[in-house]
Each structure stands twice: as structure tokens, then as C-alpha cells.
DNA sequence: TCTTGAACCTCTAGTTGCTAGAGATCCTAT
DNA sequence: ATAGGATCTCTAGCAACTAGAGGTTCAAGA
């Protein structure tokens, strides 16, 4: 059995984050030692690694909750898991496109700036009026 | 003079967000009508448009605070503004690269999945053990 | 002029995914 | 036996808003 600190070292998930995952029900309540400290077995470690990896791939905790409950039902069709992963892929592609348009806009601003004073700085000017944008970009990135 | 609703419509910034910006000092305190309702002039509208556009480009409110204070000093060198914009550009490029590696990973997961049951779903499997990743991906995206 | 209803006001609390700190307790190594 | 690191619970804070309650003001139609 691992203490929370060892589990943290083993999975790369910080100690308060592990407690947080337990609090929101993503991890089951841990066993406790005689002195009330959390103890983890192999199952918990695997589950946490799953969460960690999914987070690395950008899944939301809600998505992960669903993926975890799917992984607990091995006989089910994996279509639902594919839906979640595909949704995530679409959202990542979308964010990449948005970010690329922002990148272009920023590069344009910076190449036009002649390093003079604020009054003729193209960066500040470009921020002041959206009209001079080549692209429209709205919503979060 | 514009009411907060008209200003919102003119700039595309939601009404509660405008009040929020005032609360955190990004916008100056608005004038008030006899009945205590906010009134905005052209200056406020321009300032809000600046904020809106900067947010669209992914700048943090702290960055925007700095950019705004620069734009109030037209005689200064614009080097500071360039530093902020360059930092933002670097961070955007970095996020794009991270997202592209996630995209590849997800695509790999999905193409390997044969649409069977969860027990042999490559998506779930890939999430379970990080070792089968082609790329290492850590940190936020 | 009155009235209705949309727009406005303030305030609190919620969102996501954690992180930081206080103050107390436990565990382990010397 | 004791020192100090690890753990416990609890509260509060971060970004950047969003939602809702409960109350006031404004503008347009009858």
C-alpha cells in the first residue's frame, strides 16, 4: 500500500490534486491507516494514471468521469468512448485553427512595428481597431 | 452617451463582463445617470474595444492592463508593447505545438479502434497506459 | 399621464481545475 | 525520546467570467 506522497511520486499527480479528485468523486475514497492517513493499492494507482494521461490529452474531468465509467464496463460497445475522443479531437483541431489565425495576426502586428514610439506602434494600433484585422477571430482559444 | 446595454451591443462585450471590467479597474468608473445607471462616452467605448480585441487575441487581463497603460503614454518607446506581444506569440506557438501532438495521439488512438467492445478498445487502452504513447506530452494546453 | 415590461442596479454564489496556507496530527529515523 | 517531514482538515484564492435573486429605472404605447 502506498501513502499519498508515494502515489503522487509514482503518477506525477500532486498530493492536493489527488485529494481533490477524491473529493469530487473521480477517485473512490481511499482506505485509511490507523492514524487516518490515506493508503492506495494498485487499482487506485491505475485509475489515477488513467486520469493523469487523459488530462494530459486535454480531456475535461467530466469527460474523464465518463471514460472511467466506460472502462469499468468491458462488455459494452466502445462507440461511446469513440464519441468522446472524437469530440475532443474536433475541439483540439478547432483550437489549433484559431490559434494559427491569432499567430498570423500577431506576426503581422509585430513585423509592421518599426520600434519607434507608442504613438506610431502598429501593435497598439492594431489592438485599437479590429477593422485592420485580416481575420476575424472570436470566442475562446 | 451610451447605456451599458448599447455599449455591449456596440462592442460585443456582455453587460456583466463590462461591469466586471470596471470592478477590477480595467475600465474607469462610469459616469452615472440621475437614476444611477452607467453612461459611457466615446473614450470608454474605444477602451473597451481595445480590451475586446486584445482578449480575442488571447492576451490575459494583466497583459491588457499593461498594454492599456502603454497606449496612454504615446511618447514612450513601443519596445515594452512588443515584448508583451512577442511573449504572447511565443506562448501561442507553444500551445499550437502541444495541441498538434495531442491531435496526432488522438488520431492514432481512434484509427486503431476497431469499434468492438470496451475490453479491446484502443482508446480506453491508450488512456490506461502512458507507455504506449508515441509522444510525451505534459503540462497544460 | 399612466402603465407595462425591458433594461438596469447590487449582491452573492457558481464555474473549472486546481493551488496555497493555517494549524493540528502522525510516522519514521536517529 | 524526539526531531522533522509527511499527512490531516479546512478555508480561501486564482482566471475570467456567468447566473441568479430581488429591487429600481427608463422608454414607449394606450
CSV table of C-alpha atoms (C1' of nucleotides) in Angstrom, one decimal, chain C residues 12-28:
chain,number,residue,atom,x,y,z
C,12,DT,C1',-23.9,36.6,-3.8
C,13,DA,C1',-22.5,32.4,-5.5
C,14,DG,C1',-21.1,29.2,-9.1
C,15,DT,C1',-17.9,27.6,-12.9
C,16,DT,C1',-13.1,24.6,-14.0
C,17,DG,C1',-9.2,22.5,-12.1
C,18,DC,C1',-6.7,23.1,-9.3
C,19,DT,C1',-3.1,25.7,-5.6
C,20,DA,C1',-1.7,27.9,-1.2
C,21,DG,C1',-1.9,28.4,3.5
C,22,DA,C1',-3.1,27.6,8.6
C,23,DG,C1',-2.9,24.8,12.4
C,24,DA,C1',-3.0,20.1,14.0
C,25,DT,C1',-1.6,15.3,13.9
C,26,DC,C1',1.1,11.2,12.5
C,27,DC,C1',5.1,8.5,11.2
C,28,DT,C1',9.8,7.3,10.8
